[in-house]
Short mmCIF file of C-alpha atoms in Angstrom, two decimals:
data_model
loop_
_atom_site.label_atom_id
_atom_site.label_comp_id
_atom_site.label_asym_id
_atom_site.label_seq_id
_atom_site.Cartn_x
_atom_site.Cartn_y
_atom_site.Cartn_z
CA VAL J 1 39.80 24.84 33.08
CA MET J 2 43.59 24.79 32.75
CA VAL J 3 43.83 21.30 31.18
CA PRO J 4 42.62 20.44 27.63
CA CYS J 5 39.46 18.36 27.41
CA HIS J 6 41.09 15.38 25.69
CA GLU J 7 43.69 15.13 28.48
CA ILE J 8 41.00 15.17 31.19
CA LEU J 9 38.94 12.43 29.55
CA ALA J 10 41.96 10.29 28.66
CA ARG J 11 43.26 10.46 32.24
CA ALA J 12 39.80 9.67 33.62
CA LYS J 13 39.72 6.48 31.52
CA ALA J 14 43.29 5.51 32.44
CA GLU J 15 42.64 5.96 36.16
CA GLY J 16 39.14 4.48 36.09
CA ALA J 17 37.79 7.66 37.66
CA ASP J 18 34.38 7.42 39.32
CA ILE J 19 33.71 11.15 38.94
CA ILE J 20 35.09 14.01 36.85
CA GLY J 21 35.30 17.48 38.38
CA LEU J 22 35.79 20.77 36.53
CA SER J 23 36.63 24.09 38.17
CA GLY J 24 36.41 27.38 36.30
CA LEU J 25 37.79 30.70 37.53
CA ILE J 26 37.20 32.81 34.41
CA THR J 27 34.35 33.08 31.89
CA PRO J 28 36.03 31.19 28.98
CA SER J 29 35.94 28.17 31.29
CA LEU J 30 32.14 28.18 31.09
CA GLU J 31 32.21 27.45 27.37
CA GLU J 32 34.92 24.83 27.88
CA MET J 33 32.74 23.07 30.47
CA GLN J 34 29.91 22.80 27.93
CA TYR J 35 32.40 21.37 25.45
CA VAL J 36 33.64 18.76 27.96
CA ALA J 37 30.05 17.72 28.73
CA GLY J 38 29.37 17.36 25.00
CA GLU J 39 32.51 15.27 24.47
CA MET J 40 31.51 12.99 27.36
CA GLN J 41 28.13 12.51 25.68
CA LYS J 42 29.83 11.51 22.40
CA ASP J 43 32.05 8.94 24.14
CA ASP J 44 30.37 5.60 24.90
CA TYR J 45 32.69 5.08 27.88
CA PHE J 46 31.22 8.03 29.75
CA ARG J 47 27.69 8.07 28.30
CA ILE J 48 26.91 4.41 29.02
CA LYS J 49 28.48 4.46 32.49
CA LYS J 50 26.88 7.86 33.18
CA ILE J 51 30.00 8.99 35.02
CA PRO J 52 29.06 12.10 37.03
CA LEU J 53 30.43 15.52 36.12
CA LEU J 54 30.92 18.00 38.98
CA ILE J 55 30.94 21.73 38.18
CA GLY J 56 32.47 24.38 40.46
CA GLY J 57 34.55 27.53 40.56
CA ALA J 58 34.08 31.26 40.84
CA THR J 59 32.30 31.80 37.51
CA THR J 60 29.86 28.90 37.77
CA SER J 61 26.33 28.81 39.15
CA ARG J 62 23.39 26.49 39.64
CA VAL J 63 21.46 28.26 36.88
CA HIS J 64 24.32 28.10 34.38
CA THR J 65 24.91 24.43 35.15
CA ALA J 66 21.23 23.56 34.70
CA VAL J 67 20.64 25.68 31.59
CA LYS J 68 23.95 25.59 29.73
CA ILE J 69 25.91 22.47 30.76
CA SER J 70 23.53 19.73 31.91
CA PRO J 71 21.60 19.49 28.59
CA HIS J 72 24.83 18.43 26.81
CA TYR J 73 25.27 15.20 28.83
CA ASP J 74 22.89 12.43 29.89
CA GLY J 75 24.86 11.59 33.03
CA PRO J 76 24.56 13.53 36.31
CA VAL J 77 25.92 17.08 36.07
CA VAL J 78 26.15 18.55 39.56
CA TYR J 79 26.86 22.14 40.57
CA VAL J 80 28.98 22.25 43.75
CA PRO J 81 29.00 25.75 45.35
CA ASP J 82 32.32 25.28 47.14
CA ALA J 83 34.96 22.62 47.68
CA SER J 84 33.81 21.84 51.21
CA ARG J 85 30.61 20.29 49.83
CA SER J 86 32.27 18.04 47.25
CA VAL J 87 32.73 15.13 49.67
CA GLY J 88 29.02 15.00 50.49
CA VAL J 89 28.08 15.21 46.81
CA ALA J 90 30.52 12.41 45.96
CA GLN J 91 29.06 10.23 48.71
CA ASN J 92 25.56 10.77 47.31
CA LEU J 93 26.69 9.92 43.78
CA LEU J 94 28.61 6.77 44.74
CA GLY J 95 26.46 5.45 47.59
CA ASP J 96 23.07 3.78 47.94
CA ALA J 97 21.29 7.14 47.75
CA LYS J 98 22.48 7.80 44.18
CA GLY J 99 19.14 7.07 42.50
CA ALA J 100 17.16 9.40 44.73
CA PHE J 101 19.87 12.08 44.60
CA VAL J 102 20.05 12.09 40.78
CA SER J 103 16.26 12.06 40.47
CA GLU J 104 15.92 15.00 42.84
CA LEU J 105 18.71 16.83 41.02
CA GLY J 106 16.98 16.33 37.66
CA ALA J 107 13.69 17.68 39.00
CA ASP J 108 15.48 20.71 40.45
CA TYR J 109 17.25 21.45 37.16
CA ASP J 110 13.96 21.12 35.24
CA LYS J 111 12.48 23.72 37.58
CA VAL J 112 15.49 26.02 37.14
CA ARG J 113 15.29 25.72 33.33
CA THR J 114 11.56 26.53 33.37
CA GLN J 115 12.12 29.58 35.58
CA TYR J 116 14.95 30.72 33.33
CA ALA J 117 12.82 30.33 30.19
CA ASN J 118 9.98 32.32 31.78
CA LYS J 119 12.24 35.05 33.11
CA LYS J 120 11.40 38.52 31.88
CA VAL J 121 13.97 39.51 29.28
CA THR J 122 15.07 43.14 29.20
CA PRO J 123 14.73 44.38 25.61
CA LEU J 124 17.89 45.51 23.83
CA TRP J 125 18.29 48.77 21.97
CA PRO J 126 19.90 48.83 18.53
CA LEU J 127 23.62 49.60 18.84
CA ALA J 128 23.19 52.96 17.09
CA LYS J 129 20.59 54.04 19.66
CA ALA J 130 22.79 52.89 22.56
CA ARG J 131 25.74 54.83 21.14
CA ALA J 132 23.61 57.95 20.85
CA ASN J 133 22.89 57.56 24.58
CA LYS J 134 26.56 57.41 25.68
CA THR J 135 27.69 58.89 29.01
CA PRO J 136 27.39 62.70 28.75
CA ILE J 137 30.75 64.31 29.54
CA ASP J 138 31.65 67.97 28.99
CA TRP J 139 35.09 67.55 27.50
CA ALA J 140 35.37 71.28 26.78
CA SER J 141 35.73 72.02 30.50
CA TYR J 142 38.03 69.09 31.32
CA GLN J 143 41.82 69.17 31.33
CA PRO J 144 43.49 65.74 31.66
CA THR J 145 46.59 65.44 33.83
CA ALA J 146 49.74 64.27 32.06
CA PRO J 147 51.61 61.47 33.88
CA LYS J 148 55.21 61.89 35.02
CA PHE J 149 56.43 59.39 32.43
CA ILE J 150 55.22 57.58 29.32
CA GLY J 151 55.75 53.84 28.99
CA ARG J 152 56.51 51.00 31.41
CA ARG J 153 57.79 50.93 34.95
CA VAL J 154 58.67 47.63 36.64
CA PHE J 155 58.47 46.90 40.38
CA LYS J 156 60.35 43.78 41.51
CA ASN J 157 60.54 42.33 45.03
CA PHE J 158 58.06 44.94 46.24
CA ASP J 159 57.84 45.30 50.03
CA LEU J 160 55.22 42.82 51.26
CA ALA J 161 54.81 44.77 54.51
CA GLU J 162 53.74 47.85 52.55
CA ILE J 163 51.36 45.79 50.42
CA ALA J 164 49.80 44.22 53.54
CA GLN J 165 48.57 47.65 54.66
CA TYR J 166 46.15 47.60 51.70
CA ILE J 167 44.59 44.18 52.36
CA ASP J 168 40.81 43.93 52.16
CA TRP J 169 40.05 41.16 54.64
CA GLY J 170 36.38 40.74 53.66
CA PRO J 171 36.90 38.11 50.91
CA PHE J 172 39.39 36.23 53.11
CA PHE J 173 36.55 34.84 55.22
CA GLN J 174 34.65 33.66 52.14
CA THR J 175 37.54 31.24 51.51
CA TRP J 176 36.51 29.51 54.72
CA ASP J 177 32.78 29.65 53.89
CA LEU J 178 32.22 32.28 56.59
CA ALA J 179 29.67 34.93 55.61
CA GLY J 180 29.64 38.46 56.95
CA PRO J 181 31.31 41.86 56.57
CA TYR J 182 34.71 42.52 58.12
CA PRO J 183 35.32 43.48 60.93
CA ALA J 184 31.75 42.84 62.17
CA ILE J 185 32.10 39.14 61.32
CA LEU J 186 34.57 38.73 64.22
CA ASP J 187 31.73 39.40 66.67
CA ASP J 188 29.01 37.56 64.74
CA ASP J 189 26.76 35.39 66.92
CA VAL J 190 26.91 32.46 64.50
CA VAL J 191 30.38 32.46 62.93
CA GLY J 192 32.28 34.91 65.14
CA VAL J 193 34.29 32.32 67.07
CA GLU J 194 35.45 30.53 63.92
CA ALA J 195 36.08 33.85 62.15
CA LYS J 196 38.35 35.01 64.98
CA LYS J 197 40.28 31.74 64.80
CA VAL J 198 40.99 31.83 61.06
CA PHE J 199 41.73 35.57 61.25
CA ALA J 200 44.31 35.00 64.01
CA ASP J 201 45.82 32.13 62.03
CA GLY J 202 45.87 34.32 58.95
CA GLN J 203 47.62 37.16 60.77
CA ALA J 204 50.21 34.75 62.14
CA MET J 205 50.96 33.27 58.72
CA LEU J 206 51.01 36.73 57.10
CA LYS J 207 53.80 37.71 59.50
CA LYS J 208 55.73 34.57 58.51
CA ILE J 209 55.19 35.34 54.81
CA ILE J 210 56.58 38.85 55.26
CA ASP J 211 59.43 38.03 57.66
CA GLY J 212 60.47 34.87 55.83
CA ARG J 213 59.92 36.28 52.33
CA TRP J 214 57.88 33.22 51.43
CA LEU J 215 56.36 35.06 48.46
CA THR J 216 57.75 37.49 45.89
CA ALA J 217 55.70 40.48 44.73
CA ASN J 218 56.40 41.74 41.20
CA GLY J 219 54.46 44.32 39.25
CA VAL J 220 54.53 46.45 36.11
CA ILE J 221 52.53 49.50 35.08
CA GLY J 222 52.30 51.39 31.82
CA LEU J 223 51.01 54.93 31.24
CA TYR J 224 50.27 55.98 27.67
CA PRO J 225 48.76 58.84 25.67
CA ALA J 226 45.24 57.75 24.68
CA ASN J 227 42.04 58.87 23.01
CA ARG J 228 38.70 57.37 22.20
CA VAL J 229 38.49 56.36 18.55
CA GLY J 230 35.09 55.83 17.01
CA ASP J 231 32.36 55.29 19.58
CA ASP J 232 33.57 52.40 21.69
CA ASP J 233 37.34 51.89 21.39
CA MET J 234 40.45 53.46 22.91
CA ALA J 235 43.78 53.88 21.15
CA LEU J 236 46.88 53.89 23.36
CA TYR J 237 49.81 55.59 21.62
CA THR J 238 53.53 54.92 21.92
CA ASP J 239 54.36 58.60 22.56
CA GLU J 240 52.95 62.12 22.62
CA THR J 241 52.99 62.48 18.84
CA ARG J 242 49.93 60.17 19.00
CA THR J 243 50.68 58.78 15.56
CA SER J 244 51.73 55.21 16.39
CA VAL J 245 49.18 52.99 18.18
CA ALA J 246 50.69 50.72 20.84
CA LEU J 247 47.40 49.00 21.70
CA THR J 248 43.73 49.31 20.80
CA TRP J 249 41.38 48.55 23.67
CA TYR J 250 38.04 47.47 22.23
CA GLY J 251 35.04 48.40 24.35
CA LEU J 252 31.57 46.93 24.72
CA ARG J 253 28.51 49.13 25.22
CA GLN J 254 25.40 48.48 27.27
CA GLN J 255 22.43 47.75 25.01
CA ALA J 256 19.73 46.98 27.58
CA ALA J 257 16.89 49.48 27.18
CA LYS J 258 17.33 52.47 29.49
CA GLU J 259 14.72 54.62 31.19
CA GLU J 260 14.44 58.09 32.61
CA ILE J 261 14.86 58.52 36.36
CA ASP J 262 13.85 61.91 37.78
CA GLY J 263 13.76 63.28 34.27
CA VAL J 264 17.28 62.12 33.41
CA MET J 265 17.90 59.32 30.91
CA ARG J 266 20.24 56.65 32.27
CA PRO J 267 23.24 56.40 29.90
CA SER J 268 24.20 53.34 27.86
CA ARG J 269 27.74 53.12 29.17
CA CYS J 270 30.98 51.97 27.58
CA LEU J 271 34.42 52.38 29.18
CA ALA J 272 35.50 54.40 26.14
CA ASP J 273 33.02 57.10 27.21
CA PHE J 274 35.47 58.13 29.94
CA VAL J 275 38.39 58.80 27.58
CA ALA J 276 38.54 62.03 25.56
CA PRO J 277 37.58 61.53 21.90
CA LYS J 278 40.01 61.92 19.05
CA ILE J 279 38.59 64.72 16.92
CA THR J 280 38.51 64.03 13.19
CA THR J 281 36.77 65.66 10.24
CA ASN J 282 34.15 62.91 10.51
CA ASN J 283 33.18 63.45 14.14
CA VAL J 284 33.97 67.11 14.90
CA ALA J 285 30.31 68.12 14.70
CA ALA J 286 29.18 65.27 16.94
CA CYS J 287 31.85 66.10 19.49
CA ALA J 288 30.88 69.76 19.39
CA ASP J 289 27.24 68.89 19.97
CA MET J 290 28.25 66.62 22.84
CA THR J 291 30.23 69.33 24.62
CA GLY J 292 28.44 72.44 23.46
CA ALA J 293 31.76 73.81 22.17
CA ARG J 294 32.44 74.43 18.48
CA GLY J 295 35.90 73.90 17.10
CA LEU J 296 36.88 71.54 19.90
CA LYS J 297 40.44 70.23 19.64
CA THR J 298 41.52 66.73 20.60
CA LEU J 299 42.34 66.63 24.29
CA LYS J 300 45.56 64.88 25.27
CA ASP J 301 44.13 62.15 27.46
CA TYR J 302 45.84 59.10 28.96
CA VAL J 303 45.11 55.49 29.91
CA GLY J 304 47.16 53.15 32.10
CA LEU J 305 47.67 49.40 32.37
CA PHE J 306 49.00 47.20 35.15
CA ALA J 307 49.81 43.63 36.08
CA VAL J 308 50.84 42.41 39.52
CA THR J 309 51.53 39.04 41.10
CA THR J 310 52.23 37.76 44.59
CA GLY J 311 52.12 34.11 43.51
CA LEU J 312 55.81 33.66 42.73
CA ASN J 313 57.34 30.94 44.96
CA LEU J 314 53.89 29.97 46.24
CA GLU J 315 53.87 26.46 44.74
CA LYS J 316 57.17 25.58 46.42
CA LYS J 317 55.89 26.56 49.87
CA GLU J 318 52.49 24.99 49.24
CA ALA J 319 54.18 21.71 48.30
CA GLN J 320 56.00 21.70 51.64
CA PHE J 321 52.68 21.99 53.51
CA LEU J 322 51.04 19.29 51.41
CA ALA J 323 54.01 16.96 51.90
CA ALA J 324 53.47 17.38 55.65
CA HIS J 325 49.73 16.67 55.15
CA ASP J 326 48.97 20.21 56.37
CA ASP J 327 46.10 21.09 54.02
CA TYR J 328 44.90 23.88 56.30
CA SER J 329 48.16 25.80 55.98
CA ALA J 330 48.26 25.20 52.21
CA ILE J 331 44.78 26.69 51.81
CA MET J 332 45.67 29.56 54.17
CA LEU J 333 48.79 30.34 52.13
CA LYS J 334 46.83 30.54 48.87
CA ALA J 335 44.11 32.64 50.50
CA LEU J 336 46.69 35.13 51.78
CA ALA J 337 48.51 35.21 48.42
CA ASP J 338 45.23 36.13 46.74
CA ARG J 339 44.58 38.89 49.29
CA LEU J 340 48.12 40.23 48.81
CA ALA J 341 47.68 40.27 45.01
CA GLU J 342 44.54 42.39 45.31
CA ALA J 343 46.28 44.58 47.90
CA PHE J 344 49.26 45.04 45.56
CA ALA J 345 46.89 46.24 42.84
CA GLU J 346 45.36 48.69 45.33
CA CYS J 347 48.79 49.85 46.48
CA LEU J 348 50.09 50.58 42.96
CA HIS J 349 46.82 52.25 41.94
CA HIS J 350 47.25 54.59 44.92
CA LYS J 351 50.79 55.43 43.80
CA VAL J 352 49.55 56.05 40.26
CA ARG J 353 46.75 58.39 41.34
CA THR J 354 48.79 60.42 43.81
CA ASP J 355 52.23 60.44 42.19
CA LEU J 356 53.11 58.57 38.99
CA TRP J 357 50.10 59.87 37.05
CA GLY J 358 49.30 62.34 39.76
CA TYR J 359 45.76 63.36 38.86
CA ALA J 360 44.78 63.18 42.56
CA PRO J 361 47.96 64.38 44.37
CA SER J 362 46.17 65.46 47.55
CA GLU J 363 44.15 62.27 48.03
CA ALA J 364 43.94 61.34 51.71
CA LEU J 365 41.72 58.32 52.24
CA THR J 366 41.47 55.81 55.06
CA ALA J 367 41.97 52.09 54.43
CA GLN J 368 38.19 51.57 54.54
CA GLU J 369 37.64 54.41 52.06
CA LEU J 370 40.16 52.81 49.70
CA ILE J 371 38.35 49.47 49.96
CA ALA J 372 35.08 51.30 49.26
CA GLU J 373 36.74 52.85 46.15
CA LYS J 374 36.07 56.44 47.19
CA TYR J 375 38.95 57.64 45.02
CA GLN J 376 38.91 59.25 41.57
CA GLY J 377 39.30 56.88 38.64
CA ILE J 378 38.81 53.15 38.10
CA ARG J 379 40.91 50.08 37.25
CA PRO J 380 38.64 47.80 35.19
CA ALA J 381 39.96 44.28 34.63
CA PRO J 382 39.32 42.06 31.59
CA GLY J 383 36.76 39.42 32.47
CA TYR J 384 34.80 41.64 34.84
CA PRO J 385 31.34 43.14 34.12
CA ALA J 386 32.49 46.44 32.56
CA CYS J 387 35.15 44.70 30.44
CA PRO J 388 33.99 41.09 29.96
CA ASP J 389 36.36 40.20 27.10
CA HIS J 390 39.32 38.24 28.53
CA SER J 391 41.21 38.43 25.23
CA ALA J 392 42.17 42.05 26.02
CA LYS J 393 44.79 40.50 28.31
CA LYS J 394 46.77 39.25 25.31
CA ASP J 395 47.62 42.74 24.04
CA MET J 396 47.98 44.05 27.59
CA PHE J 397 50.52 41.37 28.55
CA ALA J 398 52.45 41.93 25.31
CA LEU J 399 52.68 45.71 25.78
CA LEU J 400 53.69 45.39 29.44
CA HIS J 401 56.14 42.52 28.74
CA CYS J 402 54.64 40.66 31.69
CA GLU J 403 57.06 37.79 31.22
CA ASP J 404 59.69 40.11 32.73
CA ILE J 405 57.90 39.86 36.09
CA GLY J 406 57.12 36.15 35.83
CA MET J 407 53.51 36.44 34.61
CA THR J 408 52.03 34.56 31.65
CA LEU J 409 48.63 33.64 30.23
CA THR J 410 47.29 30.11 29.82
CA GLU J 411 45.52 28.96 26.64
CA SER J 412 42.20 29.78 28.33
CA LEU J 413 43.48 33.30 29.18
CA ALA J 414 43.83 32.67 32.90
CA MET J 415 46.76 34.42 34.57
CA ASN J 416 49.71 32.43 35.86
CA PRO J 417 50.64 32.51 38.76
CA ALA J 418 47.07 32.29 40.01
CA SER J 419 47.55 35.02 42.65
CA SER J 420 47.74 37.78 40.05
CA VAL J 421 45.71 40.82 39.02
CA SER J 422 45.76 42.88 35.83
CA GLY J 423 43.72 45.67 34.33
CA PHE J 424 43.54 49.22 33.02
CA TYR J 425 43.59 52.65 34.66
CA ILE J 426 41.10 55.36 33.68
CA GLY J 427 41.39 58.66 35.53
CA HIS J 428 38.34 60.75 34.59
CA PRO J 429 36.30 61.94 37.63
CA GLN J 430 33.08 60.52 36.13
CA ALA J 431 34.60 57.10 35.39
CA THR J 432 32.58 54.39 37.10
CA TYR J 433 32.09 50.63 37.06
CA PHE J 434 29.02 49.11 35.42
CA ASN J 435 27.77 45.84 33.95
CA VAL J 436 27.77 45.63 30.15
CA GLY J 437 25.13 42.89 30.36
CA LYS J 438 23.58 41.34 27.28
CA ILE J 439 24.57 42.66 23.86
CA GLY J 440 22.88 42.21 20.50
CA ASP J 441 24.11 40.49 17.37
CA ASP J 442 24.56 43.94 15.80
CA GLN J 443 27.22 44.79 18.40
CA LEU J 444 28.87 41.37 18.02
CA GLN J 445 29.12 41.85 14.26
CA ASP J 446 30.34 45.44 14.66
CA LEU J 447 33.04 44.39 17.13
CA ALA J 448 34.14 41.56 14.84
CA ALA J 449 34.51 44.03 11.97
CA ARG J 450 36.49 46.49 14.12
CA ARG J 451 38.82 43.74 15.30
CA GLY J 452 39.12 42.02 11.93
CA LEU J 453 37.81 38.74 13.35
CA ASP J 454 35.10 36.27 12.46
CA ALA J 455 32.05 36.80 14.68
CA LYS J 456 32.13 33.09 15.55
CA ASP J 457 35.54 33.56 17.16
CA LEU J 458 34.07 36.21 19.46
CA GLN J 459 30.99 34.19 20.39
CA ARG J 460 32.95 31.87 22.66
CA LEU J 461 34.77 34.77 24.35
CA LEU J 462 31.55 36.70 24.95
CA ALA J 463 29.10 33.81 25.43
CA PRO J 464 27.78 35.07 28.82
CA ASN J 465 26.91 38.42 27.21
CA LEU J 466 25.08 36.99 24.19
#
């Protein structure tokens, strides 16, 4: 949701809108959608007319719509899985079949809410117990690699042809509602013919994008000395003296109860587990117990950050297609810009691993192995399962000076331009992705204290995890 609620509702009244549609790409949008539904319920104009509210976007779901949004508004609240189905939904809501459609929808949502209420809930461990079960890493036998430089490095007008070599085409077909793995989808009995068509069209437009420089690719990375501080946070320092903190990255730890598998207890992970701890007089014994090495000194570890965009100039070209009533090309352009943004992130991460940070200088992976993330290290992004807090982007964008490459954040913490990617780099060989999942109130309160915030301010940011 890029537009404030009051603007949406005011415009709907002014235009006499029959339906209001909300699309959410990131998790803060979910809370905003609930707020919009609640405001519609408070307003006689919408409540009495029962103006329908359509819900869609990458972060939304049928369950979330039924359980979290629909109860806030008496009018129809309809989850629409993708844009191609919105016309049919609108016809049902505005035509003679409206009564039956809304009645059937209500019955379906009641069923979903009942199933959700009866769903088995995984018990949560106390935060202290989860912390005691952190990822076991033998820091005594690990030597971090120092990067070639400390600080920022900017990449402007990056070669689109080089970026294109890193494209993962799998998600491209999902844009066109075509399901199946690439390249097998091209020979699929059901969607193969259509998949080949959009793939050929995509390849043709990609060539035009590269040859005509339709889009501009800008990026920035930062590599900084870093250590874990406390149990769950990482301090990134301005230089190797490690005395001045440039950014504190606050982590969240899994609290779902864990079990032993083949005699080994599954760890309660936090991204901070994969960064060497800062040894202090308060934790030296704990660190020694963890590594089996007494008198352990603080290892000089490192963490990276990045932000890339391939969305610069996109709106200008998109407007040309829309002016010519060529919606297909406009959608194709945005789909390719999104693929190029992800590919740019992959391209720079490869350069970081093999050269700029250089902890994997002899890496030799195929394109498919890169897509399958067979390399050492991870690049977790705020808003994703291992790092669900979008607000981390504020400090990240400030440290990287993302405005220098044309990237900004909206009020709802979405990246602008839309075809952009940002995140962190962690290089430890055991670093892996995971889902933080549900957290307890004890962790919420602890995080609020560490960040110096009111817990209520964090509730909206972390609503899906509470």
